[in-house]
mmCIF file of C-alpha atoms in Angstrom:
data_model
loop_
_atom_site.group_PDB
_atom_site.id
_atom_site.type_symbol
_atom_site.label_atom_id
_atom_site.label_comp_id
_atom_site.label_asym_id
_atom_site.label_seq_id
_atom_site.Cartn_x
_atom_site.Cartn_y
_atom_site.Cartn_z
ATOM 1 C CA MET A 1 94.031 16.322 54.536
ATOM 2 C CA ALA A 2 93.268 13.585 52.038
ATOM 3 C CA LEU A 3 89.667 12.590 51.371
ATOM 4 C CA ASN A 4 88.565 9.040 50.689
ATOM 5 C CA LEU A 5 86.566 9.201 47.464
ATOM 6 C CA VAL A 6 84.313 6.513 46.060
ATOM 7 C CA ASP A 7 86.079 4.864 43.154
ATOM 8 C CA TYR A 8 83.711 5.108 40.124
ATOM 9 C CA SER A 9 84.858 3.175 37.026
ATOM 10 C CA ASP A 10 85.604 4.937 33.750
ATOM 11 C CA SER A 11 84.498 2.934 30.715
ATOM 12 C CA GLU A 12 86.653 4.987 28.362
ATOM 13 C CA SER A 13 89.979 4.736 30.227
ATOM 14 C CA SER A 14 89.823 1.240 31.755
ATOM 15 C CA SER A 15 90.761 -1.774 29.728
ATOM 16 C CA ASP A 16 88.723 -3.975 32.120
ATOM 17 C CA ASP A 17 85.535 -2.507 30.701
ATOM 18 C CA ALA A 18 86.248 -3.664 27.200
ATOM 19 C CA GLY A 19 83.763 -6.536 27.465
ATOM 20 C CA LYS A 20 80.865 -4.371 28.630
ATOM 21 C CA ALA A 21 78.050 -3.164 26.367
ATOM 22 C CA PRO A 22 78.564 0.174 24.694
ATOM 23 C CA PRO A 23 76.684 3.109 26.268
ATOM 24 C CA LYS A 24 74.070 3.266 23.463
ATOM 25 C CA ARG A 25 73.277 -0.432 23.780
ATOM 26 C CA ALA A 26 73.014 -0.083 27.581
ATOM 27 C CA ARG A 27 70.584 2.779 27.227
ATOM 28 C CA ALA A 28 68.452 0.728 24.819
ATOM 29 C CA ILE A 29 68.305 -2.161 27.304
ATOM 30 C CA ASP A 30 67.369 0.222 30.114
ATOM 31 C CA GLN A 31 64.551 1.726 28.050
ATOM 32 C CA GLU A 32 63.187 -1.737 27.223
ATOM 33 C CA GLN A 33 63.195 -2.695 30.910
ATOM 34 C CA GLN A 34 61.455 0.537 31.845
ATOM 35 C CA GLN A 35 58.708 -0.121 29.277
ATOM 36 C CA GLN A 36 58.136 -3.627 30.655
ATOM 37 C CA GLN A 37 57.935 -2.302 34.215
ATOM 38 C CA GLN A 38 55.502 0.411 33.145
ATOM 39 C CA GLN A 39 53.223 -2.151 31.466
ATOM 40 C CA GLN A 40 53.210 -4.319 34.584
ATOM 41 C CA HIS A 41 52.381 -1.279 36.728
ATOM 42 C CA THR A 42 49.385 -0.273 34.583
ATOM 43 C CA GLN A 43 48.029 -3.803 34.297
ATOM 44 C CA ARG A 44 48.266 -4.655 37.974
ATOM 45 C CA PRO A 45 45.355 -2.506 39.273
ATOM 46 C CA ARG A 46 43.044 -4.053 36.668
ATOM 47 C CA SER A 47 43.901 -7.561 37.752
ATOM 48 C CA LEU A 48 43.390 -6.591 41.367
ATOM 49 C CA LEU A 49 39.986 -5.145 40.519
ATOM 50 C CA ASN A 50 39.013 -8.351 38.770
ATOM 51 C CA GLN A 51 40.078 -10.363 41.795
ATOM 52 C CA ARG A 52 37.788 -8.482 44.216
ATOM 53 C CA SER A 53 35.580 -10.681 46.324
ATOM 54 C CA PRO A 54 32.009 -11.002 44.937
ATOM 55 C CA THR A 55 30.751 -10.334 48.438
ATOM 56 C CA THR A 56 32.238 -6.818 48.506
ATOM 57 C CA PRO A 57 29.324 -4.503 49.431
ATOM 58 C CA THR A 58 28.291 -2.062 46.698
ATOM 59 C CA GLU A 59 25.394 -0.294 48.463
ATOM 60 C CA LEU A 60 25.716 2.498 50.982
ATOM 61 C CA PRO A 61 24.476 1.739 54.508
ATOM 62 C CA PRO A 62 21.071 3.225 55.450
ATOM 63 C CA LEU A 63 20.918 6.572 57.202
ATOM 64 C CA PRO A 64 20.279 6.461 60.953
ATOM 65 C CA SER A 65 16.632 7.012 61.888
ATOM 66 C CA ARG A 66 17.444 10.214 63.776
ATOM 67 C CA PHE A 67 18.817 11.783 60.582
ATOM 68 C CA HIS A 68 15.265 12.388 59.315
ATOM 69 C CA ASP A 69 14.478 14.494 62.398
ATOM 70 C CA LEU A 70 17.112 17.043 61.361
ATOM 71 C CA TYR A 71 15.018 17.984 58.322
ATOM 72 C CA ALA A 72 11.526 17.345 59.659
ATOM 73 C CA ALA A 73 10.464 20.972 59.239
ATOM 74 C CA SER A 74 10.445 23.097 56.114
ATOM 75 C CA PRO A 75 12.473 26.303 56.221
ATOM 76 C CA ARG A 76 10.520 29.338 57.392
ATOM 77 C CA LEU A 77 9.772 31.593 54.421
ATOM 78 C CA ALA A 78 7.941 34.452 56.144
ATOM 79 C CA VAL A 79 7.567 36.019 59.579
ATOM 80 C CA ARG A 80 3.765 35.993 59.257
ATOM 81 C CA ASP A 81 1.329 33.226 58.417
ATOM 82 C CA ASP A 82 0.961 33.025 54.632
ATOM 83 C CA PRO A 83 -1.174 30.119 53.310
ATOM 84 C CA SER A 84 0.127 30.707 49.777
ATOM 85 C CA LEU A 85 3.528 29.411 50.912
ATOM 86 C CA HIS A 86 2.012 26.118 52.120
ATOM 87 C CA GLY A 87 -0.344 25.040 49.343
ATOM 88 C CA GLY A 88 -3.220 27.116 50.737
ATOM 89 C CA ARG A 89 -3.137 25.391 54.129
ATOM 90 C CA GLN A 90 -4.015 27.430 57.199
ATOM 91 C CA ARG A 91 -2.142 27.030 60.466
ATOM 92 C CA ALA A 92 -4.253 25.204 63.025
ATOM 93 C CA VAL A 93 -2.578 27.446 65.613
ATOM 94 C CA PRO A 94 -1.719 31.012 64.473
ATOM 95 C CA HIS A 95 1.903 31.963 64.998
ATOM 96 C CA GLU A 96 2.614 34.244 67.952
ATOM 97 C CA VAL A 97 5.918 35.102 69.581
ATOM 98 C CA GLY A 98 6.387 32.932 72.669
ATOM 99 C CA ASN A 99 3.906 30.264 71.491
ATOM 100 C CA TRP A 100 5.320 26.971 70.253
ATOM 101 C CA PRO A 101 3.233 24.578 68.092
ATOM 102 C CA SER A 102 3.447 21.202 69.819
ATOM 103 C CA PHE A 103 2.545 17.797 68.490
ATOM 104 C CA VAL A 104 3.017 14.178 69.652
ATOM 105 C CA PHE A 105 2.979 11.314 67.155
ATOM 106 C CA LEU A 106 4.309 7.979 65.947
ATOM 107 C CA GLU A 107 6.225 8.014 62.654
ATOM 108 C CA TRP A 108 6.135 5.509 59.794
ATOM 109 C CA HIS A 109 8.982 5.363 57.274
ATOM 110 C CA LEU A 110 7.704 3.313 54.345
ATOM 111 C CA ASN A 111 9.767 0.602 52.731
ATOM 112 C CA THR A 112 9.631 0.061 48.959
ATOM 113 C CA GLU A 113 6.731 -2.385 49.065
ATOM 114 C CA GLU A 114 4.646 -0.263 51.453
ATOM 115 C CA PHE A 115 5.194 2.861 49.372
ATOM 116 C CA SER A 116 4.225 0.983 46.196
ATOM 117 C CA VAL A 117 0.917 -0.207 47.691
ATOM 118 C CA LEU A 118 -0.068 3.183 49.132
ATOM 119 C CA ASN A 119 0.961 5.047 45.988
ATOM 120 C CA GLU A 120 -1.180 2.674 43.935
ATOM 121 C CA ILE A 121 -4.095 3.562 46.217
ATOM 122 C CA ILE A 122 -3.498 7.288 45.689
ATOM 123 C CA VAL A 123 -3.489 6.801 41.897
ATOM 124 C CA HIS A 124 -6.759 4.862 42.139
ATOM 125 C CA CYS A 125 -8.262 7.639 44.282
ATOM 126 C CA LYS A 126 -7.460 10.182 41.591
ATOM 127 C CA THR A 127 -9.026 7.916 38.975
ATOM 128 C CA ILE A 128 -12.264 7.764 40.992
ATOM 129 C CA ILE A 129 -12.229 11.558 41.377
ATOM 130 C CA ALA A 130 -11.709 12.085 37.627
ATOM 131 C CA LYS A 131 -14.537 9.672 36.798
ATOM 132 C CA HIS A 132 -16.831 11.418 39.276
ATOM 133 C CA GLU A 133 -16.101 14.800 37.701
ATOM 134 C CA ARG A 134 -16.759 13.495 34.192
ATOM 135 C CA GLN A 135 -20.088 12.086 35.250
ATOM 136 C CA ARG A 136 -21.000 15.320 37.002
ATOM 137 C CA LEU A 137 -20.180 17.309 33.871
ATOM 138 C CA GLY A 138 -21.932 14.817 31.569
ATOM 139 C CA ILE A 139 -18.786 13.686 29.768
ATOM 140 C CA ALA A 140 -18.654 10.009 28.709
ATOM 141 C CA ASP A 141 -15.995 8.019 30.529
ATOM 142 C CA ASP A 142 -16.106 4.841 28.453
ATOM 143 C CA ALA A 143 -12.604 3.955 27.296
ATOM 144 C CA ALA A 144 -13.756 3.132 23.744
ATOM 145 C CA VAL A 145 -15.518 6.483 23.427
ATOM 146 C CA LEU A 146 -12.490 8.378 24.703
ATOM 147 C CA ASN A 147 -10.201 6.458 22.365
ATOM 148 C CA LYS A 148 -12.463 7.254 19.423
ATOM 149 C CA ARG A 149 -12.395 10.953 20.310
ATOM 150 C CA ALA A 150 -8.613 10.883 20.233
ATOM 151 C CA HIS A 151 -8.793 9.881 16.553
ATOM 152 C CA ASP A 152 -11.701 12.100 15.619
ATOM 153 C CA GLY A 153 -10.759 15.763 15.533
ATOM 154 C CA LYS A 154 -14.318 16.994 15.121
ATOM 155 C CA ARG A 155 -15.612 15.118 18.155
ATOM 156 C CA LYS A 156 -12.580 16.103 20.164
ATOM 157 C CA SER A 157 -13.047 19.789 19.390
ATOM 158 C CA ARG A 158 -16.777 19.497 20.151
ATOM 159 C CA HIS A 159 -16.045 18.299 23.677
ATOM 160 C CA ARG A 160 -12.955 20.427 24.261
ATOM 161 C CA GLY A 161 -14.873 23.059 26.223
ATOM 162 C CA ARG A 162 -16.168 20.549 28.739
ATOM 163 C CA GLU A 163 -12.762 18.821 28.885
ATOM 164 C CA ASP A 164 -11.236 22.183 29.852
ATOM 165 C CA ASP A 165 -13.931 22.606 32.509
ATOM 166 C CA ILE A 166 -12.609 19.491 34.244
ATOM 167 C CA SER A 167 -9.214 21.063 34.949
ATOM 168 C CA LYS A 168 -10.962 24.062 36.504
ATOM 169 C CA SER A 169 -13.537 22.236 38.603
ATOM 170 C CA THR A 170 -11.851 18.913 39.509
ATOM 171 C CA PHE A 171 -11.716 18.164 43.219
ATOM 172 C CA ASP A 172 -8.130 18.944 44.258
ATOM 173 C CA PHE A 173 -6.612 15.918 45.999
ATOM 174 C CA SER A 174 -2.970 15.787 47.154
ATOM 175 C CA SER A 175 -0.828 12.845 48.204
ATOM 176 C CA SER A 176 0.819 12.732 51.642
ATOM 177 C CA LEU A 177 3.445 10.315 50.358
ATOM 178 C CA LEU A 178 5.502 12.868 48.425
ATOM 179 C CA SER A 179 6.714 16.411 48.955
ATOM 180 C CA ASP A 180 6.283 19.204 46.418
ATOM 181 C CA LEU A 181 9.755 18.283 45.136
ATOM 182 C CA GLY A 182 8.815 14.629 44.671
ATOM 183 C CA THR A 183 10.761 13.194 47.613
ATOM 184 C CA GLU A 184 9.217 10.492 49.783
ATOM 185 C CA LEU A 185 7.760 11.637 53.101
ATOM 186 C CA PRO A 186 7.277 9.688 56.335
ATOM 187 C CA LEU A 187 3.683 9.209 57.481
ATOM 188 C CA HIS A 188 2.502 9.672 61.048
ATOM 189 C CA LEU A 189 -0.135 8.567 63.499
ATOM 190 C CA SER A 190 -1.288 11.410 65.755
ATOM 191 C CA LEU A 191 -1.252 11.078 69.526
ATOM 192 C CA SER A 192 -2.254 14.695 70.137
ATOM 193 C CA ALA A 193 -4.066 17.614 68.597
ATOM 194 C CA PRO A 194 -1.925 20.500 67.244
ATOM 195 C CA ASN A 195 -1.496 22.300 70.573
ATOM 196 C CA VAL A 196 0.552 25.218 71.893
ATOM 197 C CA LEU A 197 3.121 25.463 74.674
ATOM 198 C CA LYS A 198 4.683 28.577 76.122
ATOM 199 C CA THR A 199 8.442 29.010 75.998
ATOM 200 C CA ASP A 200 8.947 28.112 79.663
ATOM 201 C CA GLU A 201 6.624 25.088 79.412
ATOM 202 C CA ARG A 202 8.485 23.157 76.745
ATOM 203 C CA ALA A 203 11.105 21.393 78.841
ATOM 204 C CA THR A 204 8.750 20.488 81.687
ATOM 205 C CA PHE A 205 6.177 19.098 79.246
ATOM 206 C CA VAL A 206 8.757 16.802 77.648
ATOM 207 C CA ASP A 207 10.068 15.636 81.023
ATOM 208 C CA LEU A 208 6.574 14.937 82.363
ATOM 209 C CA LEU A 209 5.427 12.978 79.315
ATOM 210 C CA GLU A 210 8.678 11.020 79.197
ATOM 211 C CA GLU A 211 8.333 10.078 82.871
ATOM 212 C CA ARG A 212 4.737 8.894 82.407
ATOM 213 C CA ILE A 213 5.555 6.801 79.333
ATOM 214 C CA LYS A 214 8.481 5.158 81.126
ATOM 215 C CA LYS A 215 6.314 4.297 84.119
ATOM 216 C CA ALA A 216 3.731 2.714 81.810
ATOM 217 C CA SER A 217 6.457 0.309 80.539
ATOM 218 C CA ILE A 218 5.002 0.169 77.031
ATOM 219 C CA LYS A 219 7.042 -2.148 74.842
ATOM 220 C CA PRO A 220 7.356 -1.767 71.037
ATOM 221 C CA PHE A 221 4.195 -2.952 69.297
ATOM 222 C CA ASN A 222 2.606 -3.525 65.897
ATOM 223 C CA ILE A 223 -0.144 -1.364 64.391
ATOM 224 C CA THR A 224 -2.517 -2.808 61.800
ATOM 225 C CA PHE A 225 -5.022 -1.157 59.469
ATOM 226 C CA THR A 226 -8.714 -1.844 59.038
ATOM 227 C CA GLY A 227 -10.057 0.362 56.245
ATOM 228 C CA PHE A 228 -10.266 3.772 54.559
ATOM 229 C CA GLU A 229 -12.353 6.833 55.338
ATOM 230 C CA TRP A 230 -12.576 10.610 55.021
ATOM 231 C CA VAL A 231 -12.119 12.768 58.140
ATOM 232 C CA SER A 232 -11.846 16.532 58.640
ATOM 233 C CA ASN A 233 -10.126 18.796 61.126
ATOM 234 C CA ASN A 234 -12.198 20.522 63.812
ATOM 235 C CA ASP A 235 -12.926 23.660 61.802
ATOM 236 C CA GLY A 236 -13.492 21.852 58.488
ATOM 237 C CA THR A 237 -10.719 23.701 56.637
ATOM 238 C CA ARG A 238 -8.910 20.504 55.646
ATOM 239 C CA TRP A 239 -10.092 17.022 54.767
ATOM 240 C CA PHE A 240 -7.982 13.894 55.030
ATOM 241 C CA PHE A 241 -8.230 10.512 53.339
ATOM 242 C CA VAL A 242 -6.918 8.101 55.968
ATOM 243 C CA ILE A 243 -6.334 4.467 56.764
ATOM 244 C CA LYS A 244 -7.851 3.492 60.109
ATOM 245 C CA ALA A 245 -5.367 2.047 62.601
ATOM 246 C CA LYS A 246 -5.446 -0.078 65.731
ATOM 247 C CA SER A 247 -3.056 -1.922 68.039
ATOM 248 C CA LYS A 248 -3.546 -5.514 69.133
ATOM 249 C CA SER A 249 -3.677 -4.556 72.817
ATOM 250 C CA THR A 250 -4.087 -1.194 74.586
ATOM 251 C CA GLU A 251 -0.768 0.426 73.587
ATOM 252 C CA LEU A 252 -2.284 3.169 71.412
ATOM 253 C CA SER A 253 -5.041 3.951 73.909
ATOM 254 C CA THR A 254 -2.510 4.142 76.744
ATOM 255 C CA LEU A 255 -0.200 6.485 74.821
ATOM 256 C CA LEU A 256 -3.170 8.682 73.879
ATOM 257 C CA ARG A 257 -4.379 8.835 77.478
ATOM 258 C CA LEU A 258 -0.927 9.791 78.802
ATOM 259 C CA THR A 259 -0.451 12.436 76.105
ATOM 260 C CA ASN A 260 -3.905 13.984 76.708
ATOM 261 C CA LEU A 261 -3.294 13.962 80.448
ATOM 262 C CA THR A 262 0.030 15.754 80.038
ATOM 263 C CA PHE A 263 -1.368 18.409 77.695
ATOM 264 C CA ALA A 264 -4.259 18.958 80.128
ATOM 265 C CA THR A 265 -1.669 20.031 82.708
ATOM 266 C CA TYR A 266 -0.913 22.955 80.406
ATOM 267 C CA ARG A 267 -4.576 23.704 79.651
ATOM 268 C CA GLN A 268 -4.459 22.240 76.138
ATOM 269 C CA PRO A 269 -7.310 20.228 74.528
ATOM 270 C CA ALA A 270 -7.291 16.458 74.186
ATOM 271 C CA LEU A 271 -7.239 14.502 70.946
ATOM 272 C CA TYR A 272 -10.483 12.584 70.342
ATOM 273 C CA SER A 273 -13.408 12.370 72.687
ATOM 274 C CA ARG A 274 -13.687 9.590 75.229
ATOM 275 C CA ASN A 275 -16.218 7.647 73.176
ATOM 276 C CA LYS A 276 -13.870 7.699 70.168
ATOM 277 C CA SER A 277 -10.550 7.173 71.888
ATOM 278 C CA ASP A 278 -10.231 3.607 70.587
ATOM 279 C CA SER A 279 -11.551 4.157 67.062
ATOM 280 C CA GLY A 280 -10.114 7.487 65.951
ATOM 281 C CA PHE A 281 -6.521 6.423 65.273
ATOM 282 C CA HIS A 282 -5.509 6.827 61.656
ATOM 283 C CA VAL A 283 -2.683 7.545 59.223
ATOM 284 C CA THR A 284 -3.279 10.185 56.542
ATOM 285 C CA ILE A 285 -2.310 9.262 52.978
ATOM 286 C CA GLY A 286 -4.041 12.098 51.084
ATOM 287 C CA TRP A 287 -5.681 15.453 51.772
ATOM 288 C CA SER A 288 -7.689 18.311 50.298
ATOM 289 C CA LEU A 289 -8.663 21.853 51.210
ATOM 290 C CA GLN A 290 -12.124 21.163 49.761
ATOM 291 C CA ALA A 291 -14.858 19.154 51.415
ATOM 292 C CA PRO A 292 -15.628 16.164 49.186
ATOM 293 C CA GLU A 293 -19.228 15.808 48.068
ATOM 294 C CA GLN A 294 -21.101 13.106 49.942
ATOM 295 C CA GLU A 295 -21.406 11.006 46.785
ATOM 296 C CA LEU A 296 -17.682 11.267 46.035
ATOM 297 C CA ARG A 297 -16.853 10.496 49.658
ATOM 298 C CA GLU A 298 -18.888 7.305 49.550
ATOM 299 C CA GLU A 299 -17.490 6.303 46.138
ATOM 300 C CA MET A 300 -13.911 6.630 47.347
ATOM 301 C CA GLU A 301 -14.423 4.884 50.682
ATOM 302 C CA SER A 302 -16.375 2.018 49.153
ATOM 303 C CA GLY A 303 -14.252 1.669 46.024
ATOM 304 C CA ILE A 304 -10.883 1.762 47.763
ATOM 305 C CA ASN A 305 -11.964 -0.567 50.569
ATOM 306 C CA THR A 306 -13.230 -3.089 48.006
ATOM 307 C CA GLU A 307 -10.230 -2.824 45.701
ATOM 308 C CA PHE A 308 -7.433 -2.658 48.275
ATOM 309 C CA GLY A 309 -8.820 -4.205 51.449
ATOM 310 C CA GLU A 310 -6.711 -7.350 51.082
ATOM 311 C CA LYS A 311 -3.489 -5.447 50.385
ATOM 312 C CA LEU A 312 -4.166 -3.133 53.307
ATOM 313 C CA ALA A 313 -4.502 -6.113 55.635
ATOM 314 C CA GLY A 314 -0.946 -7.089 54.693
ATOM 315 C CA LEU A 315 0.516 -3.769 55.849
ATOM 316 C CA SER A 316 1.621 -2.972 59.387
ATOM 317 C CA MET A 317 3.376 -0.152 61.181
ATOM 318 C CA ARG A 318 5.828 -0.606 64.036
ATOM 319 C CA GLY A 319 5.488 1.595 67.121
ATOM 320 C CA GLU A 320 8.970 1.794 68.619
ATOM 321 C CA GLU A 321 9.325 5.412 69.682
ATOM 322 C CA VAL A 322 7.157 8.423 70.461
ATOM 323 C CA LYS A 323 8.128 11.731 68.896
ATOM 324 C CA ILE A 324 7.427 15.148 70.389
ATOM 325 C CA LYS A 325 7.708 18.045 67.967
ATOM 326 C CA ILE A 326 7.858 21.494 69.557
ATOM 327 C CA GLY A 327 8.531 24.221 67.020
ATOM 328 C CA ASN A 328 11.174 22.764 64.716
ATOM 329 C CA ASN A 329 12.762 20.600 67.408
ATOM 330 C CA ILE A 330 11.979 16.917 67.840
ATOM 331 C CA LYS A 331 12.476 14.868 70.997
ATOM 332 C CA VAL A 332 12.459 11.086 70.616
ATOM 333 C CA LEU A 333 11.193 8.854 73.430
ATOM 334 C CA PRO A 334 12.089 5.195 72.715
ATOM 335 C CA LEU A 335 9.623 2.659 74.081
ATOM 336 C CA GLN A 336 11.080 0.158 76.514
ATOM 337 C CA ALA A 337 11.928 -3.297 75.213
ATOM 338 C CA GLN A 338 10.102 -6.197 76.768
ATOM 339 C CA VAL A 339 11.853 -7.443 79.893
ATOM 340 C CA PRO A 340 12.116 -11.274 80.010
#
C-alpha cells in the first residue's frame, strides 16, 4: 500500500532553489529576527506599566470591623492567675472553672488624627509626672539648668544619685493606646462592671440583652467628651486616667440601664450607682497600679484640661454597636438604624 508523503523541498538537489539564500545566510536572518522579537517582548511590559491609569488603587482596603474581635484577647499563658504575666494587674474576678468573666462595652477604634491627639496627651501626662517627681526630690527642672548640667561633668556627677532615684521612685503610668508590643489598641466605654456568668447562663444572657436593646430601638449616636479625671476601681488596686463622656440624648443611660437590669437577673452587680448613672461614663487612656498623690492628681487634671480642653472638644466617638465579651468570645449587637 502506497503512502502519500508530504513533499519537502531539497535545496541541494533542486535547481529551482538556486535563487534562495544559502543556509548560513538564512540562519543569520533568523537569528536577527529572533533578537528583535525578544527585545520587543522585554520592552512591552515596561510600556504597559507606564500606561497604567493614575487612578489605579495602591492601598489595601481596610480590614472589616469584626476582624479585631478575633484577636481581642491575649493568649492564656498560665492555668492560674499570675499578675506578673499582665504587668502586675490583678483579675477583678478570680478565675474559676465554670465561671466566665463577662463585660459589656462600646468600642472606639481611633483614626490617625484621634490617636495623635490622645498620644500627645499621654506624653504631656508623663511630662507632668516627671516634673512632679523632680520637685518632690528637690531636683531643679529649669531647662537652662538641666542643659548646663549636660555640659558640666562635675555638676552632673553631683546630682547623679538623685537622678537615679527618679527612675526608682517615679509614679508608674502606662498608656492604654498601645500594647506592650507597640501596636495600637482600641479604647472602650464600659456599660457594665467586670461580672461573672456561669457556663449555662451565657447564651440566655446574650439573648435577653439583645432582645431588650432591640425593643428600645436605640439608633447609632455620637458620644462627646467633657474633661479629664482620675478614677479607681472598687478595691483601689488600679487607677485610671480617663476622659469623661456623654451622649447628646439618653442613649448611654438607656444602654446602661438595660445592661444593669440584665446582669441583675443573674445576681450580678450594676455599674455605677443611681446618682452617678449619667456622669460616670468615661474612656480610659492611661492607668497605674499606684494611687496618685492628691497633689499629682490635681496637677494632671488641671494641667491637661487647660492644655487640651479645646482639642478634646473636637473629638467624638460613634456608638454603632454594643459588644458583649464572655471569656474570649465576643458577641456584637448592632444598634438599629433610624427608621424614616
